[in-house]
Amino acid sequence: MNILVCISSVPDTTAKITFKDDNTTFNKDGVTHIIGPYDDYALARAIELKEELGGTVTVLNVGTAETEPQIRKALAIGADEAIRVDAEPTDSFFVAEQIAAVAKENSYDLIMMGRETTDYNSGVVHGIVGQLLGMPSLSPVMELNIDGNTAKISREIEGGKEKLEATLPLILGCQEPIAEWKIASMRGIMTARKKPLNVRPAVGEGLTSVSSYSLPPEKGDCKMIPAEEAEKLIDLLQNEAKVL
Amino acid sequence: MSVLIFAELEEGKIKKTSLEAIYYGSKVAEMTGGETVVLAIGEADSAELETAGAYGAVKVMHAGGQELKEANIVAYADTLTSAATQIGAKVIVTAKSSLADAVTARTAGALKAGVAGNVTELPDLSNGFEVIRSVFTGKAFAKTSINSEVKVLAIKKNAITPEISGNKAAVEDFMAPVSEEAGKAKVIKTLKETGTVSLPEADLVVSGGRGMKGPEHWQPLLDLAEALGATTACSKPVSDMDWRPHHEHVGQTGVKIAPNLYIACGISGAIQHLAGVNSSKVIVVINTDPEAPFFKAADYGIVGDAFEVLPKLTAAVKALK
Ligand SMILES: Cc1cc2nc3c(=O)[nH]c(=O)nc-3n(C[C@H](O)[C@H](O)[C@H](O)COP(=O)(O)OP(=O)(O)OC[C@H]3O[C@@H](n4cnc5c(N)ncnc54)[C@H](O)[C@@H]3O)c2cc1C
């Protein structure tokens, strides 16, 4: 079982989002970056599958040298080798093209990633990769087991889930509870330093670009209603907020 | 420039968020001078599909073939790609959803289309094709220009308020060849709640956190939701502990919602939780702790025990009706 896990490097979920250079650039000052939380689930399940079935886990990141701490962390958690495509991941199609280019040179049984990144939230990279490679793509996947050449999957749908069986190779966009996030052990961190990380140039170019950013308006004050008079809330929701 | 809208069907009806997408698409078609065409995949009556006309569609292409009965991502995408190619669509619009993401992504791959997700406003055509989209899980907006010939837009709920006309759309049957890959992933079983509005579609949501103390204590929350006709949601620890099903989990790593009203009971308001609910129009927080961070993001707050407050609210809602 050879698995390619695609990881994004995103601001920590508690990071304050601000912009600089006249609101044209995300302000990275003081912001910690992490492996995309959904990608982290995909990575955790990939490592479990490797432990169960053998094979290798390769992590792939499209990013600048700044993302290497997240790549090393993925290696420390248990991935065997890493590839970094040296480019800013600014566009979904562009990122998908890089993944497809790497995948075409190797043969992976599974290509796993998060259902979406938590910075741009588009949730389309897995599908574009599937189309470019002529392989089925499924998302959001919340359970994954492998039986020979068949993947047994459950996919979240609105209000429930769907059970599927699919033939490998496959592209999957993953989410919880596919696995629990893994923490690197001390030994993992030590060995990660020696694992191969290959850097390669990007192909093609993006189809979209961001010209400026803005922040949502500040929330007004919260109107407090005493618990003894809780029923008044319903009146306010109906006549003041007009949402009932 | 024709605009094609990928509309999702739910129990034979066009989903409410898809109707918003149709209306949005018709406005784009007005701006660019083209036809508004809808693709609806799955089972539905012509009489139902005609209603797309009230939202600005002139034509509905209905793909209701047997192999499209289950939501097969590859087959849906192949059908969408063929429909777009046939009518020469330059803009493909959909309501943002996990199915639409998976489907339109493949179409974007096939047509080399730039994608903008979570679009919140009509495009600005004064300088190419620019849209505003919500990014960083609701914490910011990005003005994005799409430079490819074909463009895919996934619209965020409540991005536009449709004005409804008395028009009807022409409905045509549509069938397109489906690639071999479609047969490689088969749906075995679908487990789905019926009779409730799903979370991404819901206008009213009542949600519970760890402060609800256990699955056996959910009844007062369910009662309020029922009285309001609201959909229920929960925080991540609640679904992690299996107190509630996973599809109810909202937040940064769960479903992102944009209802008119979000009532949070016994939820502290962690930043990751807020990320999934910050697009709600009105937020109500019920929490015993006056220092709970959620109050800072709320419009209305009650400091109190959810088990005492909820029955009062339910009684007040019932008294309205
Ligand atoms: C990468 C990452 C992603 C995450 N993604 C998500 C996500 O998508 N969604 C999410 O929800 N969380 C997410 N979390 C977890 C998040 O950080 C919080 O831990 C979680 O939201 C807390 O859930 P809670 O508010 O239900 O529980 P708690 O934080 O334990 O809060 C319980 C609240 O209930 C109140 N309370 C207690 N008793 C009562 C009572 N009788 N009546 C009224 N109030 C009462 C308490 O005062 C307290 O404020 C994520 C965390 C990380 C690190």
Coordinates of C-alpha atoms in Angstrom, one line a residue, chain B residues 9 22 27 37 55 91 97 135 146 149 203 243 255-256 259:
Chain B
L9 CA -32.3 18.0 -5.4
I22 CA -30.0 29.9 -9.6
K27 CA -28.0 38.0 -12.2
V37 CA -29.6 27.3 -17.6
Y55 CA -35.6 32.4 -9.8
V91 CA -19.7 30.5 -15.7
S97 CA -22.0 22.2 -0.2
V135 CA -11.8 32.9 3.6
I146 CA -10.7 34.5 -11.9
E149 CA -12.1 31.2 -19.6
D203 CA -32.4 29.0 8.9
W243 CA -23.4 12.1 22.4
V255 CA -20.1 21.8 9.2
K256 CA -19.9 25.6 8.5
P259 CA -28.5 30.4 9.6

